[in-house]
mmCIF file of N, CA and C in Angstrom:
data_model
loop_
_atom_site.group_PDB
_atom_site.id
_atom_site.type_symbol
_atom_site.label_atom_id
_atom_site.label_comp_id
_atom_site.label_asym_id
_atom_site.label_seq_id
_atom_site.Cartn_x
_atom_site.Cartn_y
_atom_site.Cartn_z
ATOM 1 N N MET N 933 -15.691 0.408 -12.483
ATOM 2 C CA MET N 933 -15.870 1.774 -12.031
ATOM 3 C C MET N 933 -14.627 2.218 -11.273
ATOM 4 N N THR N 934 -14.091 3.342 -11.643
ATOM 5 C CA THR N 934 -12.937 3.893 -10.952
ATOM 6 C C THR N 934 -13.403 4.564 -9.671
ATOM 7 N N ARG N 935 -12.716 4.240 -8.588
ATOM 8 C CA ARG N 935 -13.082 4.822 -7.296
ATOM 9 C C ARG N 935 -12.288 6.101 -7.081
ATOM 10 N N THR N 936 -12.965 7.210 -6.995
ATOM 11 C CA THR N 936 -12.301 8.478 -6.718
ATOM 12 C C THR N 936 -12.413 8.771 -5.236
ATOM 13 N N ILE N 937 -11.714 9.794 -4.796
ATOM 14 C CA ILE N 937 -11.785 10.158 -3.379
ATOM 15 C C ILE N 937 -13.210 10.522 -2.996
ATOM 16 N N GLU N 938 -13.921 11.216 -3.874
ATOM 17 C CA GLU N 938 -15.306 11.600 -3.565
ATOM 18 C C GLU N 938 -16.185 10.361 -3.397
ATOM 19 N N ALA N 939 -16.036 9.377 -4.276
ATOM 20 C CA ALA N 939 -16.832 8.150 -4.184
ATOM 21 C C ALA N 939 -16.474 7.364 -2.932
ATOM 22 N N ILE N 940 -15.194 7.327 -2.610
ATOM 23 C CA ILE N 940 -14.751 6.597 -1.424
ATOM 24 C C ILE N 940 -15.281 7.252 -0.155
ATOM 25 N N LYS N 941 -15.339 8.579 -0.120
ATOM 26 C CA LYS N 941 -15.829 9.279 1.071
ATOM 27 C C LYS N 941 -17.296 8.965 1.358
ATOM 28 N N LYS N 942 -18.063 8.545 0.342
ATOM 29 C CA LYS N 942 -19.479 8.230 0.526
ATOM 30 C C LYS N 942 -19.710 6.831 1.088
ATOM 31 N N LEU N 943 -18.684 5.993 1.095
ATOM 32 C CA LEU N 943 -18.835 4.632 1.602
ATOM 33 C C LEU N 943 -19.061 4.640 3.109
ATOM 34 N N LYS N 944 -19.863 3.696 3.582
ATOM 35 C CA LYS N 944 -20.082 3.591 5.026
ATOM 36 C C LYS N 944 -18.860 2.994 5.716
ATOM 37 N N ARG N 945 -18.212 2.056 5.046
ATOM 38 C CA ARG N 945 -17.031 1.420 5.623
ATOM 39 C C ARG N 945 -15.911 1.453 4.589
ATOM 40 N N LEU N 946 -14.870 2.183 4.885
ATOM 41 C CA LEU N 946 -13.729 2.330 4.000
ATOM 42 C C LEU N 946 -12.634 1.363 4.445
ATOM 43 N N ARG N 947 -12.151 0.554 3.532
ATOM 44 C CA ARG N 947 -11.084 -0.399 3.856
ATOM 45 C C ARG N 947 -9.877 -0.084 2.969
ATOM 46 N N VAL N 948 -8.762 0.276 3.596
ATOM 47 C CA VAL N 948 -7.551 0.647 2.863
ATOM 48 C C VAL N 948 -6.359 -0.151 3.368
ATOM 49 N N ILE N 949 -5.336 -0.202 2.533
ATOM 50 C CA ILE N 949 -4.060 -0.777 2.963
ATOM 51 C C ILE N 949 -2.997 0.294 2.786
ATOM 52 N N GLY N 950 -2.189 0.463 3.801
ATOM 53 C CA GLY N 950 -1.098 1.427 3.751
ATOM 54 C C GLY N 950 0.228 0.705 3.870
ATOM 55 N N PHE N 951 1.125 0.932 2.912
ATOM 56 C CA PHE N 951 2.442 0.292 2.919
ATOM 57 C C PHE N 951 3.507 1.264 3.382
ATOM 58 N N ASP N 952 4.467 0.730 4.120
ATOM 59 C CA ASP N 952 5.619 1.518 4.538
ATOM 60 C C ASP N 952 6.798 0.574 4.706
ATOM 61 N N GLY N 953 7.981 1.112 4.564
ATOM 62 C CA GLY N 953 9.197 0.334 4.765
ATOM 63 C C GLY N 953 9.672 0.468 6.198
ATOM 64 N N ALA N 954 10.307 -0.589 6.700
ATOM 65 C CA ALA N 954 10.846 -0.588 8.059
ATOM 66 C C ALA N 954 12.287 -0.082 8.031
ATOM 67 N N PRO N 955 12.813 0.326 9.185
ATOM 68 C CA PRO N 955 14.234 0.684 9.232
ATOM 69 C C PRO N 955 15.074 -0.511 8.768
ATOM 70 N N PHE N 956 16.207 -0.233 8.133
ATOM 71 C CA PHE N 956 17.004 -1.323 7.588
ATOM 72 C C PHE N 956 18.481 -1.099 7.851
ATOM 73 N N SER N 957 19.230 -2.185 7.737
ATOM 74 C CA SER N 957 20.671 -2.151 7.935
ATOM 75 C C SER N 957 21.334 -1.459 6.748
ATOM 76 N N LYS N 958 22.375 -0.719 7.013
ATOM 77 C CA LYS N 958 23.088 -0.045 5.930
ATOM 78 C C LYS N 958 24.050 -0.998 5.213
ATOM 79 N N GLN N 959 24.136 -2.223 5.710
ATOM 80 C CA GLN N 959 25.012 -3.225 5.101
ATOM 81 C C GLN N 959 24.532 -3.564 3.695
ATOM 82 N N ARG N 960 25.454 -3.633 2.768
ATOM 83 C CA ARG N 960 25.130 -3.914 1.364
ATOM 84 C C ARG N 960 24.451 -5.279 1.229
ATOM 85 N N GLY N 961 23.366 -5.314 0.463
ATOM 86 C CA GLY N 961 22.649 -6.560 0.204
ATOM 87 C C GLY N 961 21.653 -6.952 1.281
ATOM 88 N N SER N 962 21.532 -6.147 2.324
ATOM 89 C CA SER N 962 20.592 -6.492 3.394
ATOM 90 C C SER N 962 19.154 -6.264 2.917
ATOM 91 N N PRO N 963 18.229 -7.148 3.325
ATOM 92 C CA PRO N 963 16.834 -6.983 2.905
ATOM 93 C C PRO N 963 16.146 -5.861 3.687
ATOM 94 N N VAL N 964 15.087 -5.331 3.099
ATOM 95 C CA VAL N 964 14.271 -4.305 3.748
ATOM 96 C C VAL N 964 12.874 -4.882 3.919
ATOM 97 N N ASN N 965 12.349 -4.800 5.115
ATOM 98 C CA ASN N 965 10.997 -5.289 5.371
ATOM 99 C C ASN N 965 9.982 -4.220 4.985
ATOM 100 N N ILE N 966 8.907 -4.639 4.323
ATOM 101 C CA ILE N 966 7.789 -3.734 4.072
ATOM 102 C C ILE N 966 6.561 -4.326 4.748
ATOM 103 N N THR N 967 5.734 -3.460 5.260
ATOM 104 C CA THR N 967 4.537 -3.879 5.963
ATOM 105 C C THR N 967 3.343 -3.156 5.379
ATOM 106 N N GLY N 968 2.281 -3.897 5.168
ATOM 107 C CA GLY N 968 1.017 -3.318 4.731
ATOM 108 C C GLY N 968 -0.003 -3.470 5.845
ATOM 109 N N ILE N 969 -0.554 -2.379 6.304
ATOM 110 C CA ILE N 969 -1.543 -2.404 7.379
ATOM 111 C C ILE N 969 -2.920 -2.170 6.771
ATOM 112 N N VAL N 970 -3.837 -3.085 7.051
ATOM 113 C CA VAL N 970 -5.205 -2.989 6.543
ATOM 114 C C VAL N 970 -6.085 -2.439 7.656
ATOM 115 N N CYS N 971 -6.796 -1.356 7.348
ATOM 116 C CA CYS N 971 -7.707 -0.738 8.313
ATOM 117 C C CYS N 971 -9.065 -0.538 7.677
ATOM 118 N N SER N 972 -10.084 -0.679 8.485
ATOM 119 C CA SER N 972 -11.443 -0.372 8.072
ATOM 120 C C SER N 972 -11.921 0.756 8.968
ATOM 121 N N ASN N 973 -12.145 1.910 8.342
ATOM 122 C CA ASN N 973 -12.387 3.148 9.090
ATOM 123 C C ASN N 973 -11.221 3.344 10.051
ATOM 124 N N THR N 974 -11.422 3.301 11.341
ATOM 125 C CA THR N 974 -10.307 3.483 12.270
ATOM 126 C C THR N 974 -9.876 2.180 12.928
ATOM 127 N N ARG N 975 -10.405 1.058 12.485
ATOM 128 C CA ARG N 975 -10.130 -0.235 13.115
ATOM 129 C C ARG N 975 -9.054 -1.018 12.350
ATOM 130 N N PHE N 976 -8.054 -1.513 13.070
ATOM 131 C CA PHE N 976 -7.023 -2.370 12.492
ATOM 132 C C PHE N 976 -7.646 -3.716 12.147
ATOM 133 N N GLU N 977 -7.416 -4.191 10.922
ATOM 134 C CA GLU N 977 -7.986 -5.477 10.509
ATOM 135 C C GLU N 977 -6.948 -6.521 10.155
ATOM 136 N N GLY N 978 -5.758 -6.106 9.796
ATOM 137 C CA GLY N 978 -4.741 -7.091 9.455
ATOM 138 C C GLY N 978 -3.440 -6.454 9.026
ATOM 139 N N MET N 979 -2.421 -7.319 8.902
ATOM 140 C CA MET N 979 -1.105 -6.842 8.522
ATOM 141 C C MET N 979 -0.506 -7.797 7.500
ATOM 142 N N LEU N 980 0.075 -7.249 6.454
ATOM 143 C CA LEU N 980 0.782 -8.025 5.448
ATOM 144 C C LEU N 980 2.261 -7.678 5.555
ATOM 145 N N TYR N 981 3.099 -8.645 5.260
ATOM 146 C CA TYR N 981 4.528 -8.468 5.466
ATOM 147 C C TYR N 981 5.271 -9.069 4.282
ATOM 148 N N ASN N 982 6.329 -8.423 3.846
ATOM 149 C CA ASN N 982 7.167 -8.961 2.790
ATOM 150 C C ASN N 982 8.550 -8.332 2.885
ATOM 151 N N GLU N 983 9.519 -8.919 2.202
ATOM 152 C CA GLU N 983 10.873 -8.379 2.146
ATOM 153 C C GLU N 983 11.171 -7.928 0.732
ATOM 154 N N VAL N 984 11.894 -6.828 0.612
ATOM 155 C CA VAL N 984 12.319 -6.335 -0.701
ATOM 156 C C VAL N 984 13.832 -6.119 -0.669
ATOM 157 N N ARG N 985 14.403 -6.014 -1.854
ATOM 158 C CA ARG N 985 15.830 -5.701 -1.940
ATOM 159 C C ARG N 985 16.050 -4.252 -1.523
ATOM 160 N N LYS N 986 17.215 -3.990 -1.008
ATOM 161 C CA LYS N 986 17.526 -2.651 -0.514
ATOM 162 C C LYS N 986 17.436 -1.596 -1.616
ATOM 163 N N ASP N 987 17.771 -1.956 -2.856
ATOM 164 C CA ASP N 987 17.688 -0.989 -3.950
ATOM 165 C C ASP N 987 16.251 -0.728 -4.383
ATOM 166 N N GLY N 988 15.313 -1.546 -3.923
ATOM 167 C CA GLY N 988 13.895 -1.315 -4.179
ATOM 168 C C GLY N 988 13.398 -1.760 -5.534
ATOM 169 N N THR N 989 14.225 -2.463 -6.304
ATOM 170 C CA THR N 989 13.805 -2.837 -7.655
ATOM 171 C C THR N 989 12.654 -3.834 -7.676
ATOM 172 N N ASP N 990 12.455 -4.557 -6.588
ATOM 173 C CA ASP N 990 11.351 -5.519 -6.554
ATOM 174 C C ASP N 990 10.210 -5.073 -5.636
ATOM 175 N N ALA N 991 10.232 -3.829 -5.176
ATOM 176 C CA ALA N 991 9.217 -3.341 -4.231
ATOM 177 C C ALA N 991 7.822 -3.339 -4.839
ATOM 178 N N THR N 992 7.714 -2.974 -6.114
ATOM 179 C CA THR N 992 6.405 -2.978 -6.771
ATOM 180 C C THR N 992 5.837 -4.385 -6.803
ATOM 181 N N HIS N 993 6.638 -5.324 -7.283
ATOM 182 C CA HIS N 993 6.191 -6.716 -7.394
ATOM 183 C C HIS N 993 5.829 -7.294 -6.026
ATOM 184 N N LYS N 994 6.647 -7.046 -5.022
ATOM 185 C CA LYS N 994 6.414 -7.624 -3.693
ATOM 186 C C LYS N 994 5.173 -7.043 -3.010
ATOM 187 N N SER N 995 4.903 -5.751 -3.188
ATOM 188 C CA SER N 995 3.702 -5.176 -2.573
ATOM 189 C C SER N 995 2.443 -5.672 -3.279
ATOM 190 N N ILE N 996 2.505 -5.840 -4.606
ATOM 191 C CA ILE N 996 1.372 -6.419 -5.339
ATOM 192 C C ILE N 996 1.150 -7.856 -4.896
ATOM 193 N N GLU N 997 2.237 -8.621 -4.811
ATOM 194 C CA GLU N 997 2.153 -10.026 -4.412
ATOM 195 C C GLU N 997 1.521 -10.180 -3.032
ATOM 196 N N ALA N 998 1.978 -9.382 -2.075
ATOM 197 C CA ALA N 998 1.446 -9.467 -0.712
ATOM 198 C C ALA N 998 -0.044 -9.151 -0.681
ATOM 199 N N THR N 999 -0.460 -8.151 -1.447
ATOM 200 C CA THR N 999 -1.861 -7.728 -1.436
ATOM 201 C C THR N 999 -2.766 -8.698 -2.173
ATOM 202 N N THR N 1000 -2.386 -9.089 -3.372
ATOM 203 C CA THR N 1000 -3.269 -9.956 -4.168
ATOM 204 C C THR N 1000 -3.378 -11.361 -3.601
ATOM 205 N N ASN N 1001 -2.385 -11.807 -2.842
ATOM 206 C CA ASN N 1001 -2.453 -13.132 -2.223
ATOM 207 C C ASN N 1001 -3.124 -13.112 -0.856
ATOM 208 N N SER N 1002 -3.600 -11.961 -0.431
ATOM 209 C CA SER N 1002 -4.217 -11.863 0.894
ATOM 210 C C SER N 1002 -5.736 -11.987 0.806
ATOM 211 N N LYS N 1003 -6.339 -12.268 1.932
ATOM 212 C CA LYS N 1003 -7.804 -12.356 1.988
ATOM 213 C C LYS N 1003 -8.457 -10.977 1.880
ATOM 214 N N PHE N 1004 -7.674 -9.915 2.009
ATOM 215 C CA PHE N 1004 -8.212 -8.556 1.989
ATOM 216 C C PHE N 1004 -8.366 -7.978 0.586
ATOM 217 N N HIS N 1005 -7.717 -8.563 -0.399
ATOM 218 C CA HIS N 1005 -7.640 -7.968 -1.737
ATOM 219 C C HIS N 1005 -8.993 -7.554 -2.299
ATOM 220 N N SER N 1006 -9.970 -8.427 -2.246
ATOM 221 C CA SER N 1006 -11.282 -8.122 -2.842
ATOM 222 C C SER N 1006 -12.064 -7.078 -2.046
ATOM 223 N N GLN N 1007 -11.636 -6.787 -0.827
ATOM 224 C CA GLN N 1007 -12.366 -5.864 0.041
ATOM 225 C C GLN N 1007 -11.756 -4.460 0.070
ATOM 226 N N LEU N 1008 -10.587 -4.268 -0.538
ATOM 227 C CA LEU N 1008 -9.876 -2.995 -0.437
ATOM 228 C C LEU N 1008 -10.450 -1.931 -1.356
ATOM 229 N N HIS N 1009 -10.457 -0.697 -0.864
ATOM 230 C CA HIS N 1009 -10.923 0.448 -1.643
ATOM 231 C C HIS N 1009 -9.774 1.323 -2.128
ATOM 232 N N ALA N 1010 -8.626 1.284 -1.442
ATOM 233 C CA ALA N 1010 -7.501 2.135 -1.823
ATOM 234 C C ALA N 1010 -6.194 1.596 -1.265
ATOM 235 N N VAL N 1011 -5.102 1.966 -1.932
ATOM 236 C CA VAL N 1011 -3.746 1.668 -1.487
ATOM 237 C C VAL N 1011 -3.088 2.999 -1.144
ATOM 238 N N ILE N 1012 -2.473 3.077 0.030
ATOM 239 C CA ILE N 1012 -1.774 4.289 0.444
ATOM 240 C C ILE N 1012 -0.303 3.936 0.627
ATOM 241 N N LEU N 1013 0.564 4.687 -0.027
ATOM 242 C CA LEU N 1013 2.002 4.464 0.092
ATOM 243 C C LEU N 1013 2.637 5.637 0.809
ATOM 244 N N ASP N 1014 3.512 5.326 1.769
ATOM 245 C CA ASP N 1014 4.264 6.374 2.439
ATOM 246 C C ASP N 1014 5.258 6.959 1.449
ATOM 247 N N SER N 1015 5.607 8.204 1.617
ATOM 248 C CA SER N 1015 6.475 8.880 0.645
ATOM 249 C C SER N 1015 7.831 8.196 0.502
ATOM 250 N N ALA N 1016 8.355 7.602 1.573
ATOM 251 C CA ALA N 1016 9.645 6.914 1.475
ATOM 252 C C ALA N 1016 9.531 5.678 0.591
ATOM 253 N N LEU N 1017 8.462 4.920 0.734
ATOM 254 C CA LEU N 1017 8.282 3.714 -0.075
ATOM 255 C C LEU N 1017 7.861 4.071 -1.484
ATOM 256 N N LYS N 1018 7.142 5.170 -1.647
ATOM 257 C CA LYS N 1018 6.647 5.581 -2.963
ATOM 258 C C LYS N 1018 7.790 5.783 -3.950
ATOM 259 N N LYS N 1019 8.949 6.175 -3.458
ATOM 260 C CA LYS N 1019 10.095 6.390 -4.341
ATOM 261 C C LYS N 1019 10.545 5.087 -4.989
ATOM 262 N N ARG N 1020 10.270 3.961 -4.329
ATOM 263 C CA ARG N 1020 10.721 2.672 -4.835
ATOM 264 C C ARG N 1020 9.601 1.846 -5.460
ATOM 265 N N VAL N 1021 8.378 2.292 -5.334
ATOM 266 C CA VAL N 1021 7.245 1.548 -5.873
ATOM 267 C C VAL N 1021 6.591 2.388 -6.957
ATOM 268 N N CYS N 1022 6.435 1.834 -8.124
ATOM 269 C CA CYS N 1022 5.777 2.558 -9.210
ATOM 270 C C CYS N 1022 4.268 2.430 -9.024
ATOM 271 N N ALA N 1023 3.619 3.520 -8.703
ATOM 272 C CA ALA N 1023 2.194 3.498 -8.364
ATOM 273 C C ALA N 1023 1.330 2.945 -9.485
ATOM 274 N N CYS N 1024 1.637 3.288 -10.728
ATOM 275 C CA CYS N 1024 0.799 2.803 -11.829
ATOM 276 C C CYS N 1024 0.916 1.294 -11.974
ATOM 277 N N HIS N 1025 2.072 0.737 -11.648
ATOM 278 C CA HIS N 1025 2.233 -0.712 -11.723
ATOM 279 C C HIS N 1025 1.569 -1.422 -10.553
ATOM 280 N N VAL N 1026 1.386 -0.743 -9.447
ATOM 281 C CA VAL N 1026 0.708 -1.336 -8.290
ATOM 282 C C VAL N 1026 -0.789 -1.394 -8.522
ATOM 283 N N THR N 1027 -1.367 -0.311 -8.978
ATOM 284 C CA THR N 1027 -2.823 -0.220 -9.021
ATOM 285 C C THR N 1027 -3.455 -0.937 -10.198
ATOM 286 N N LYS N 1028 -2.765 -1.055 -11.317
ATOM 287 C CA LYS N 1028 -3.368 -1.731 -12.470
ATOM 288 C C LYS N 1028 -3.679 -3.198 -12.191
ATOM 289 N N PRO N 1029 -2.728 -4.011 -11.707
ATOM 290 C CA PRO N 1029 -3.067 -5.411 -11.470
ATOM 291 C C PRO N 1029 -4.035 -5.609 -10.311
ATOM 292 N N MET N 1030 -4.064 -4.678 -9.362
ATOM 293 C CA MET N 1030 -4.954 -4.837 -8.211
ATOM 294 C C MET N 1030 -6.302 -4.178 -8.439
ATOM 295 N N HIS N 1031 -6.422 -3.322 -9.451
ATOM 296 C CA HIS N 1031 -7.668 -2.594 -9.740
ATOM 297 C C HIS N 1031 -8.140 -1.797 -8.535
ATOM 298 N N ILE N 1032 -7.196 -1.155 -7.863
ATOM 299 C CA ILE N 1032 -7.468 -0.349 -6.672
ATOM 300 C C ILE N 1032 -6.757 0.984 -6.864
ATOM 301 N N PRO N 1033 -7.399 2.112 -6.557
ATOM 302 C CA PRO N 1033 -6.703 3.388 -6.709
ATOM 303 C C PRO N 1033 -5.581 3.557 -5.687
ATOM 304 N N TYR N 1034 -4.597 4.328 -6.065
ATOM 305 C CA TYR N 1034 -3.434 4.593 -5.232
ATOM 306 C C TYR N 1034 -3.466 6.048 -4.776
ATOM 307 N N TYR N 1035 -3.083 6.277 -3.537
ATOM 308 C CA TYR N 1035 -2.975 7.636 -3.009
ATOM 309 C C TYR N 1035 -1.679 7.760 -2.240
ATOM 310 N N SER N 1036 -1.058 8.907 -2.345
ATOM 311 C CA SER N 1036 0.135 9.201 -1.574
ATOM 312 C C SER N 1036 -0.302 9.682 -0.198
ATOM 313 N N SER N 1037 0.372 9.226 0.839
ATOM 314 C CA SER N 1037 -0.047 9.560 2.204
ATOM 315 C C SER N 1037 -0.053 11.061 2.458
ATOM 316 N N HIS N 1038 0.906 11.807 1.926
ATOM 317 C CA HIS N 1038 0.943 13.247 2.214
ATOM 318 C C HIS N 1038 -0.122 14.015 1.438
ATOM 319 N N LEU N 1039 -0.650 13.472 0.345
ATOM 320 C CA LEU N 1039 -1.709 14.156 -0.401
ATOM 321 C C LEU N 1039 -3.085 13.956 0.225
ATOM 322 N N LEU N 1040 -3.278 12.853 0.931
ATOM 323 C CA LEU N 1040 -4.589 12.570 1.521
ATOM 324 C C LEU N 1040 -4.991 13.584 2.573
ATOM 325 N N TRP N 1041 -4.034 14.182 3.245
ATOM 326 C CA TRP N 1041 -4.365 15.129 4.308
ATOM 327 C C TRP N 1041 -5.105 16.349 3.775
ATOM 328 N N GLN N 1042 -5.021 16.610 2.479
ATOM 329 C CA GLN N 1042 -5.757 17.730 1.891
ATOM 330 C C GLN N 1042 -7.263 17.479 1.929
ATOM 331 N N TYR N 1043 -7.663 16.227 1.898
ATOM 332 C CA TYR N 1043 -9.074 15.877 1.762
ATOM 333 C C TYR N 1043 -9.769 15.638 3.095
ATOM 334 N N TYR N 1044 -9.021 15.373 4.152
ATOM 335 C CA TYR N 1044 -9.667 15.038 5.430
ATOM 336 C C TYR N 1044 -9.278 15.979 6.529
#
């Protein structure tokens, strides 16, 4: 069953992961840290961490890897990507292997 925003809004406890990139060095070849924060409703439940290349070519793979190898994977209802990270992560490649819908952080504000 595909989880839509309407279906997710009906859940008593919503568990999402939001990914964002950290500030990084402008030095060529320096790694960029990405962090995934897991929240249930308004409560912080955990944090996932990984490094990606500065050009972002492995950001999709690394965010999938961090999520699917975590204890939270089976409990997640949605993945939220910040607009800065979204440019480097292909949303369709993230959500297919995880079977979790993807939402852009700036689009969610329309619904809540």
